[in-house]
PDB file of C-alpha atoms and ligand atoms in Angstrom:
ATOM      1  CA  LYS A   8      -2.887 -19.169 -19.909  1.00  0.00           C
ATOM      2  CA  LYS A   9      -3.686 -18.231 -16.340  1.00  0.00           C
ATOM      3  CA  ASN A  10      -3.254 -14.664 -15.145  1.00  0.00           C
ATOM      4  CA  LEU A  11      -0.265 -13.761 -12.995  1.00  0.00           C
ATOM      5  CA  VAL A  12      -0.297 -11.892  -9.680  1.00  0.00           C
ATOM      6  CA  ILE A  13       2.905 -10.384  -8.287  1.00  0.00           C
ATOM      7  CA  ALA A  14       2.598  -9.540  -4.574  1.00  0.00           C
ATOM      8  CA  ILE A  15       4.818  -6.925  -2.932  1.00  0.00           C
ATOM      9  CA  ASP A  16       4.657  -6.394   0.834  1.00  0.00           C
ATOM     10  CA  GLY A  17       6.858  -4.666   3.357  1.00  0.00           C
ATOM     11  CA  TYR A  18       7.291  -1.843   5.814  1.00  0.00           C
ATOM     12  CA  SER A  19       6.177   1.745   5.264  1.00  0.00           C
ATOM     13  CA  SER A  20       8.071   3.803   2.684  1.00  0.00           C
ATOM     14  CA  CYS A  21      10.333   0.993   1.528  1.00  0.00           C
ATOM     15  CA  GLY A  22       9.906   1.773  -2.132  1.00  0.00           C
ATOM     16  CA  LYS A  23       7.229  -0.859  -2.705  1.00  0.00           C
ATOM     17  CA  SER A  24       5.188   1.333  -4.999  1.00  0.00           C
ATOM     18  CA  THR A  25       8.240   2.496  -6.955  1.00  0.00           C
ATOM     19  CA  LEU A  26       9.240  -1.090  -7.687  1.00  0.00           C
ATOM     20  CA  ALA A  27       5.643  -2.184  -8.300  1.00  0.00           C
ATOM     21  CA  LYS A  28       5.108   0.597 -10.853  1.00  0.00           C
ATOM     22  CA  ALA A  29       8.388  -0.147 -12.630  1.00  0.00           C
ATOM     23  CA  LEU A  30       7.542  -3.855 -12.835  1.00  0.00           C
ATOM     24  CA  ALA A  31       4.018  -3.187 -14.071  1.00  0.00           C
ATOM     25  CA  LYS A  32       5.319  -0.842 -16.742  1.00  0.00           C
ATOM     26  CA  LYS A  33       8.009  -3.247 -17.907  1.00  0.00           C
ATOM     27  CA  LEU A  34       5.627  -6.226 -18.030  1.00  0.00           C
ATOM     28  CA  GLY A  35       2.483  -4.423 -19.180  1.00  0.00           C
ATOM     29  CA  PHE A  36       0.662  -5.424 -15.985  1.00  0.00           C
ATOM     30  CA  ILE A  37      -1.887  -3.398 -14.027  1.00  0.00           C
ATOM     31  CA  TYR A  38      -0.513  -1.761 -10.882  1.00  0.00           C
ATOM     32  CA  ILE A  39      -2.741  -1.649  -7.804  1.00  0.00           C
ATOM     33  CA  ASP A  40      -1.743   0.333  -4.725  1.00  0.00           C
ATOM     34  CA  SER A  41      -3.700  -1.315  -1.901  1.00  0.00           C
ATOM     35  CA  GLY A  42      -2.431   1.262   0.604  1.00  0.00           C
ATOM     36  CA  ALA A  43      -4.205   3.992  -1.375  1.00  0.00           C
ATOM     37  CA  MET A  44      -7.480   2.182  -0.719  1.00  0.00           C
ATOM     38  CA  TYR A  45      -6.949   2.165   3.071  1.00  0.00           C
ATOM     39  CA  ARG A  46      -5.863   5.797   2.865  1.00  0.00           C
ATOM     40  CA  ALA A  47      -8.988   6.816   0.922  1.00  0.00           C
ATOM     41  CA  VAL A  48     -11.215   5.018   3.438  1.00  0.00           C
ATOM     42  CA  THR A  49      -9.364   6.862   6.210  1.00  0.00           C
ATOM     43  CA  LEU A  50      -9.948  10.187   4.481  1.00  0.00           C
ATOM     44  CA  TYR A  51     -13.665   9.429   4.301  1.00  0.00           C
ATOM     45  CA  PHE A  52     -13.708   8.501   8.008  1.00  0.00           C
ATOM     46  CA  LEU A  53     -11.934  11.755   8.942  1.00  0.00           C
ATOM     47  CA  ARG A  54     -14.203  13.927   6.844  1.00  0.00           C
ATOM     48  CA  ASN A  55     -17.330  12.291   8.191  1.00  0.00           C
ATOM     49  CA  ASN A  56     -16.227  11.866  11.802  1.00  0.00           C
ATOM     50  CA  ILE A  57     -16.636   8.115  11.741  1.00  0.00           C
ATOM     51  CA  ASN A  58     -15.786   6.564  15.082  1.00  0.00           C
ATOM     52  CA  VAL A  59     -13.650   3.442  14.446  1.00  0.00           C
ATOM     53  CA  ALA A  60     -14.648   2.035  17.818  1.00  0.00           C
ATOM     54  CA  ASP A  61     -18.274   1.877  16.645  1.00  0.00           C
ATOM     55  CA  ASP A  62     -18.708  -1.182  14.404  1.00  0.00           C
ATOM     56  CA  ALA A  63     -22.165  -0.169  13.215  1.00  0.00           C
ATOM     57  CA  GLN A  64     -20.886   3.233  12.107  1.00  0.00           C
ATOM     58  CA  VAL A  65     -17.945   1.622  10.322  1.00  0.00           C
ATOM     59  CA  ALA A  66     -20.184  -0.887   8.538  1.00  0.00           C
ATOM     60  CA  ASP A  67     -22.535   1.863   7.445  1.00  0.00           C
ATOM     61  CA  ALA A  68     -19.704   4.110   6.267  1.00  0.00           C
ATOM     62  CA  LEU A  69     -18.221   1.313   4.148  1.00  0.00           C
ATOM     63  CA  GLN A  70     -21.493   1.071   2.259  1.00  0.00           C
ATOM     64  CA  HIS A  71     -21.160   4.706   1.276  1.00  0.00           C
ATOM     65  CA  ILE A  72     -17.618   4.485  -0.048  1.00  0.00           C
ATOM     66  CA  GLU A  73     -16.852   3.796  -3.672  1.00  0.00           C
ATOM     67  CA  LEU A  74     -13.214   3.565  -4.703  1.00  0.00           C
ATOM     68  CA  ASN A  75     -11.905   3.507  -8.248  1.00  0.00           C
ATOM     69  CA  PHE A  76      -8.446   3.469  -9.754  1.00  0.00           C
ATOM     70  CA  HIS A  77      -7.558   5.380 -12.867  1.00  0.00           C
ATOM     71  CA  SER A  78      -4.254   4.340 -14.329  1.00  0.00           C
ATOM     72  CA  ARG A  79      -2.317   7.067 -16.004  1.00  0.00           C
ATOM     73  CA  ASP A  80       1.244   6.168 -16.980  1.00  0.00           C
ATOM     74  CA  TYR A  81       1.260   3.542 -14.244  1.00  0.00           C
ATOM     75  CA  GLU A  82       0.778   6.182 -11.585  1.00  0.00           C
ATOM     76  CA  SER A  83      -2.115   5.130  -9.432  1.00  0.00           C
ATOM     77  CA  HIS A  84      -4.846   7.693  -9.248  1.00  0.00           C
ATOM     78  CA  ILE A  85      -7.667   6.891  -6.896  1.00  0.00           C
ATOM     79  CA  THR A  86     -11.093   8.418  -6.615  1.00  0.00           C
ATOM     80  CA  LEU A  87     -13.304   8.418  -3.529  1.00  0.00           C
ATOM     81  CA  ASN A  88     -16.959   8.626  -4.558  1.00  0.00           C
ATOM     82  CA  GLY A  89     -15.850  10.161  -7.825  1.00  0.00           C
ATOM     83  CA  GLU A  90     -13.483  12.745  -6.339  1.00  0.00           C
ATOM     84  CA  GLU A  91      -9.771  12.588  -7.154  1.00  0.00           C
ATOM     85  CA  VAL A  92      -8.025  12.243  -3.760  1.00  0.00           C
ATOM     86  CA  SER A  93      -4.585  10.940  -4.782  1.00  0.00           C
ATOM     87  CA  ASP A  94      -2.682  13.878  -3.300  1.00  0.00           C
ATOM     88  CA  GLU A  95      -4.752  14.442  -0.189  1.00  0.00           C
ATOM     89  CA  ILE A  96      -4.392  10.827   0.984  1.00  0.00           C
ATOM     90  CA  ARG A  97      -0.587  11.273   1.213  1.00  0.00           C
ATOM     91  CA  LEU A  98      -0.773  14.101   3.742  1.00  0.00           C
ATOM     92  CA  MET A  99      -0.167  13.718   7.474  1.00  0.00           C
ATOM     93  CA  PRO A 100      -3.779  13.692   8.753  1.00  0.00           C
ATOM     94  CA  VAL A 101      -4.407  10.535   6.744  1.00  0.00           C
ATOM     95  CA  SER A 102      -0.958   9.042   7.471  1.00  0.00           C
ATOM     96  CA  GLU A 103      -1.524   9.518  11.186  1.00  0.00           C
ATOM     97  CA  ASN A 104      -4.874   7.727  11.202  1.00  0.00           C
ATOM     98  CA  VAL A 105      -4.597   5.090   8.492  1.00  0.00           C
ATOM     99  CA  SER A 106      -3.087   2.341  10.640  1.00  0.00           C
ATOM    100  CA  GLU A 107      -5.934   2.529  13.133  1.00  0.00           C
ATOM    101  CA  VAL A 108      -8.587   2.503  10.411  1.00  0.00           C
ATOM    102  CA  SER A 109      -6.895  -0.282   8.448  1.00  0.00           C
ATOM    103  CA  ALA A 110      -6.721  -2.482  11.553  1.00  0.00           C
ATOM    104  CA  HIS A 111     -10.526  -2.660  11.661  1.00  0.00           C
ATOM    105  CA  LYS A 112     -11.836  -6.086  10.718  1.00  0.00           C
ATOM    106  CA  LEU A 113     -14.749  -4.806   8.629  1.00  0.00           C
ATOM    107  CA  VAL A 114     -12.527  -2.379   6.735  1.00  0.00           C
ATOM    108  CA  ARG A 115     -10.044  -5.154   5.929  1.00  0.00           C
ATOM    109  CA  HIS A 116     -12.723  -7.609   4.838  1.00  0.00           C
ATOM    110  CA  GLU A 117     -14.208  -5.127   2.411  1.00  0.00           C
ATOM    111  CA  MET A 118     -10.854  -4.039   0.960  1.00  0.00           C
ATOM    112  CA  VAL A 119      -9.550  -7.605   0.611  1.00  0.00           C
ATOM    113  CA  LYS A 120     -12.737  -8.596  -1.192  1.00  0.00           C
ATOM    114  CA  GLN A 121     -12.340  -5.714  -3.662  1.00  0.00           C
ATOM    115  CA  GLN A 122      -8.628  -6.441  -4.143  1.00  0.00           C
ATOM    116  CA  GLN A 123      -9.245 -10.120  -4.878  1.00  0.00           C
ATOM    117  CA  ARG A 124     -11.847  -9.141  -7.452  1.00  0.00           C
ATOM    118  CA  MET A 125      -9.334  -6.850  -9.196  1.00  0.00           C
ATOM    119  CA  GLY A 126      -6.786  -9.640  -9.541  1.00  0.00           C
ATOM    120  CA  LYS A 127      -9.177 -12.281 -10.692  1.00  0.00           C
ATOM    121  CA  SER A 128      -8.520 -12.515 -14.389  1.00  0.00           C
ATOM    122  CA  LYS A 129      -5.827  -9.926 -14.962  1.00  0.00           C
ATOM    123  CA  ASN A 130      -2.064  -9.682 -14.756  1.00  0.00           C
ATOM    124  CA  ILE A 131      -1.410  -7.420 -11.803  1.00  0.00           C
ATOM    125  CA  VAL A 132       1.272  -6.136  -9.469  1.00  0.00           C
ATOM    126  CA  MET A 133      -0.221  -5.256  -6.075  1.00  0.00           C
ATOM    127  CA  ASP A 134       1.665  -3.743  -3.169  1.00  0.00           C
ATOM    128  CA  GLY A 135       0.671  -3.505   0.480  1.00  0.00           C
ATOM    129  CA  ARG A 136       1.080  -5.296   3.803  1.00  0.00           C
ATOM    130  CA  ASP A 137      -0.908  -8.517   3.490  1.00  0.00           C
ATOM    131  CA  ILE A 138      -0.976  -9.186  -0.249  1.00  0.00           C
ATOM    132  CA  GLY A 139       1.190 -12.309  -0.161  1.00  0.00           C
ATOM    133  CA  THR A 140      -0.343 -13.623   3.059  1.00  0.00           C
ATOM    134  CA  THR A 141      -4.057 -12.817   2.895  1.00  0.00           C
ATOM    135  CA  VAL A 142      -5.161 -11.264  -0.384  1.00  0.00           C
ATOM    136  CA  PHE A 143      -3.293 -13.581  -2.771  1.00  0.00           C
ATOM    137  CA  PRO A 144      -1.705 -16.362  -0.692  1.00  0.00           C
ATOM    138  CA  ASP A 145      -1.289 -18.397  -3.891  1.00  0.00           C
ATOM    139  CA  ALA A 146       0.556 -15.693  -5.843  1.00  0.00           C
ATOM    140  CA  PRO A 147       3.506 -17.403  -7.544  1.00  0.00           C
ATOM    141  CA  VAL A 148       5.865 -14.470  -6.995  1.00  0.00           C
ATOM    142  CA  LYS A 149       6.010 -12.555  -3.704  1.00  0.00           C
ATOM    143  CA  PHE A 150       8.472  -9.952  -2.549  1.00  0.00           C
ATOM    144  CA  PHE A 151       8.983  -8.689   0.988  1.00  0.00           C
ATOM    145  CA  MET A 152      10.711  -5.320   1.004  1.00  0.00           C
ATOM    146  CA  THR A 153      12.674  -3.709   3.757  1.00  0.00           C
ATOM    147  CA  ALA A 154      15.232  -0.909   4.189  1.00  0.00           C
ATOM    148  CA  ASP A 155      16.975   1.029   6.920  1.00  0.00           C
ATOM    149  CA  PRO A 156      14.320   3.121   8.777  1.00  0.00           C
ATOM    150  CA  LYS A 157      16.391   6.328   8.575  1.00  0.00           C
ATOM    151  CA  ILE A 158      16.796   5.992   4.826  1.00  0.00           C
ATOM    152  CA  ARG A 159      13.082   5.342   4.497  1.00  0.00           C
ATOM    153  CA  ALA A 160      12.193   8.476   6.471  1.00  0.00           C
ATOM    154  CA  GLU A 161      14.557  10.578   4.348  1.00  0.00           C
ATOM    155  CA  ARG A 162      13.073   9.245   1.122  1.00  0.00           C
ATOM    156  CA  ARG A 163       9.494   9.937   2.266  1.00  0.00           C
ATOM    157  CA  PHE A 164      10.463  13.378   3.579  1.00  0.00           C
ATOM    158  CA  LYS A 165      12.024  14.328   0.241  1.00  0.00           C
ATOM    159  CA  GLU A 166       8.932  13.076  -1.548  1.00  0.00           C
ATOM    160  CA  LEU A 167       6.678  15.253   0.620  1.00  0.00           C
ATOM    161  CA  GLU A 168       9.007  18.214   0.089  1.00  0.00           C
ATOM    162  CA  SER A 169       8.997  17.790  -3.673  1.00  0.00           C
ATOM    163  CA  LYS A 170       5.209  17.956  -3.522  1.00  0.00           C
ATOM    164  CA  GLY A 171       5.407  21.349  -1.861  1.00  0.00           C
ATOM    165  CA  ASN A 172       4.894  20.258   1.734  1.00  0.00           C
ATOM    166  CA  ASN A 173       6.989  22.282   4.155  1.00  0.00           C
ATOM    167  CA  THR A 174       5.092  21.895   7.405  1.00  0.00           C
ATOM    168  CA  THR A 175       6.112  18.335   8.282  1.00  0.00           C
ATOM    169  CA  THR A 176       9.594  17.758   9.723  1.00  0.00           C
ATOM    170  CA  LEU A 177      11.907  14.805   9.091  1.00  0.00           C
ATOM    171  CA  GLU A 178      11.427  13.756  12.738  1.00  0.00           C
ATOM    172  CA  GLU A 179       7.664  13.689  12.331  1.00  0.00           C
ATOM    173  CA  VAL A 180       7.987  11.531   9.227  1.00  0.00           C
ATOM    174  CA  PHE A 181      10.365   9.175  11.065  1.00  0.00           C
ATOM    175  CA  GLU A 182       7.976   8.907  14.039  1.00  0.00           C
ATOM    176  CA  ASN A 183       5.029   8.265  11.754  1.00  0.00           C
ATOM    177  CA  LEU A 184       6.858   5.449   9.931  1.00  0.00           C
ATOM    178  CA  ALA A 185       7.928   3.855  13.214  1.00  0.00           C
ATOM    179  CA  HIS A 186       4.394   4.119  14.548  1.00  0.00           C
ATOM    180  CA  ARG A 187       2.835   2.603  11.431  1.00  0.00           C
ATOM    181  CA  ASP A 188       5.366  -0.252  11.296  1.00  0.00           C
ATOM    182  CA  TYR A 189       4.605  -1.051  14.925  1.00  0.00           C
ATOM    183  CA  ALA A 190       0.841  -0.847  14.492  1.00  0.00           C
ATOM    184  CA  ASP A 191       0.889  -2.809  11.212  1.00  0.00           C
ATOM    185  CA  THR A 192       3.040  -5.663  12.566  1.00  0.00           C
ATOM    186  CA  THR A 193       1.200  -6.037  15.887  1.00  0.00           C
ATOM    187  CA  ARG A 194      -2.449  -5.757  14.846  1.00  0.00           C
ATOM    188  CA  LYS A 195      -4.779  -8.761  15.171  1.00  0.00           C
ATOM    189  CA  GLU A 196      -6.253  -8.795  11.652  1.00  0.00           C
ATOM    190  CA  SER A 197      -3.721  -9.962   9.057  1.00  0.00           C
ATOM    191  CA  PRO A 198      -0.662  -8.225  10.502  1.00  0.00           C
ATOM    192  CA  LEU A 199       2.314  -7.311   8.352  1.00  0.00           C
ATOM    193  CA  VAL A 200       4.434 -10.436   8.257  1.00  0.00           C
ATOM    194  CA  ARG A 201       6.608 -11.985   5.586  1.00  0.00           C
ATOM    195  CA  ALA A 202       4.900 -14.859   3.773  1.00  0.00           C
ATOM    196  CA  GLU A 203       7.076 -17.946   4.088  1.00  0.00           C
ATOM    197  CA  ASP A 204       7.584 -18.070   0.356  1.00  0.00           C
ATOM    198  CA  ALA A 205       8.264 -14.341  -0.117  1.00  0.00           C
ATOM    199  CA  ILE A 206      11.635 -13.235  -1.478  1.00  0.00           C
ATOM    200  CA  ILE A 207      13.311 -10.691   0.790  1.00  0.00           C
ATOM    201  CA  LEU A 208      14.478  -7.508  -0.890  1.00  0.00           C
ATOM    202  CA  ASP A 209      16.453  -5.097   1.279  1.00  0.00           C
ATOM    203  CA  ASN A 210      16.963  -2.020  -0.870  1.00  0.00           C
ATOM    204  CA  THR A 211      18.933   0.165   1.548  1.00  0.00           C
ATOM    205  CA  ASP A 212      21.893   0.170  -0.841  1.00  0.00           C
ATOM    206  CA  LEU A 213      20.206  -0.636  -4.131  1.00  0.00           C
ATOM    207  CA  THR A 214      19.313   1.699  -6.980  1.00  0.00           C
ATOM    208  CA  GLN A 215      15.845   1.519  -8.496  1.00  0.00           C
ATOM    209  CA  GLN A 216      17.292  -0.154 -11.591  1.00  0.00           C
ATOM    210  CA  GLU A 217      19.038  -2.798  -9.480  1.00  0.00           C
ATOM    211  CA  GLN A 218      15.778  -3.555  -7.681  1.00  0.00           C
ATOM    212  CA  LEU A 219      13.905  -3.850 -10.964  1.00  0.00           C
ATOM    213  CA  ASP A 220      16.541  -6.176 -12.428  1.00  0.00           C
ATOM    214  CA  PHE A 221      16.453  -8.357  -9.323  1.00  0.00           C
ATOM    215  CA  ALA A 222      12.658  -8.581  -9.423  1.00  0.00           C
ATOM    216  CA  LEU A 223      12.521  -9.282 -13.176  1.00  0.00           C
ATOM    217  CA  GLU A 224      14.931 -12.156 -12.743  1.00  0.00           C
ATOM    218  CA  LYS A 225      12.634 -13.713 -10.119  1.00  0.00           C
ATOM    219  CA  VAL A 226       9.475 -13.125 -12.161  1.00  0.00           C
ATOM    220  CA  GLY A 227      11.004 -14.414 -15.422  1.00  0.00           C
ATOM    221  CA  PRO A 228      10.231 -18.123 -14.931  1.00  0.00           C
ATOM    222  CA  PHE A 229       6.519 -17.362 -14.492  1.00  0.00           C
ATOM    223  CA  LEU A 230       6.003 -15.291 -17.620  1.00  0.00           C
TER     224      LEU A 230
HETATM  225  O1  C5P B 329       1.284   1.567   1.514  1.00  0.00           O
HETATM  226  P1  C5P B 329       0.965   2.773   2.381  1.00  0.00           P
HETATM  227  O2  C5P B 329       2.101   3.170   3.263  1.00  0.00           O
HETATM  228  O3  C5P B 329       0.385   3.901   1.616  1.00  0.00           O
HETATM  229  O4  C5P B 329      -0.195   2.225   3.335  1.00  0.00           O
HETATM  230  C1  C5P B 329      -0.759   3.039   4.315  1.00  0.00           C
HETATM  231  C2  C5P B 329      -1.265   2.197   5.476  1.00  0.00           C
HETATM  232  O5  C5P B 329      -2.351   1.372   5.030  1.00  0.00           O
HETATM  233  C3  C5P B 329      -0.274   1.234   6.106  1.00  0.00           C
HETATM  234  O6  C5P B 329       0.517   1.848   7.104  1.00  0.00           O
HETATM  235  C4  C5P B 329      -1.185   0.169   6.685  1.00  0.00           C
HETATM  236  O7  C5P B 329      -1.686   0.582   7.954  1.00  0.00           O
HETATM  237  C5  C5P B 329      -2.350   0.148   5.727  1.00  0.00           C
HETATM  238  N1  C5P B 329      -2.282  -0.951   4.756  1.00  0.00           N
HETATM  239  C6  C5P B 329      -2.724  -2.198   5.144  1.00  0.00           C
HETATM  240  N2  C5P B 329      -2.764  -3.224   4.263  1.00  0.00           N
HETATM  241  C7  C5P B 329      -2.371  -3.047   2.990  1.00  0.00           C
HETATM  242  C8  C5P B 329      -1.880  -1.789   2.564  1.00  0.00           C
HETATM  243  C9  C5P B 329      -1.839  -0.749   3.476  1.00  0.00           C
HETATM  244  O8  C5P B 329      -3.094  -2.371   6.306  1.00  0.00           O
HETATM  245  N3  C5P B 329      -2.447  -4.077   2.139  1.00  0.00           N
END
């Protein structure tokens, strides 16, 4: 039987990864957080002062980046050249620069190539911005998630707080989400857009269990 890819796209902090993890756990699939890959590349660029306007520098940097996922309880842990960077990639310096880095054509080509390889012969749930449109346009099940921007900012703010961050304000989180949504939907290279065949899931008023039940019902016929 052929492997199954479930694609989840949508705006920033819509709960894509929460749903993706829950689905993967329930179905025994591998969860891949494509955003973590763009974030890890961004961290490398920041640390090494890579100028995104310089294509040669970007191309060279990409050759020196090795990303790996380590699944532990369906939490995605990512390493950058062997170093665990899962927490650092969630902080504001990366969040503020990731949309610019991820808009670069060479960065996208490399990440998409790696993502397609990961889904080749395995059952996976992958979340991101262009999974249903560019990475796996033939995925049989695609979700497009959205939620009220204020709710999204509050959720992300609470998440940062629970991780001990107390330097970033709710306003800054809101601004960052708005900025990333704008940048992600208006960029030239595979912008964030709903695939025609993606199922819309607005979770503003849904619990995590309700979202999981909804998604399982849609995935059911393909199992
Ligand atoms: O999913 P997350 O919010 O962690 O993604 C961080 C950023 O990475 C997004 O704002 C977007 O700029 C970029 N991204 C992307 N394509 C993906 C996943 C993430 O461009 N498939």
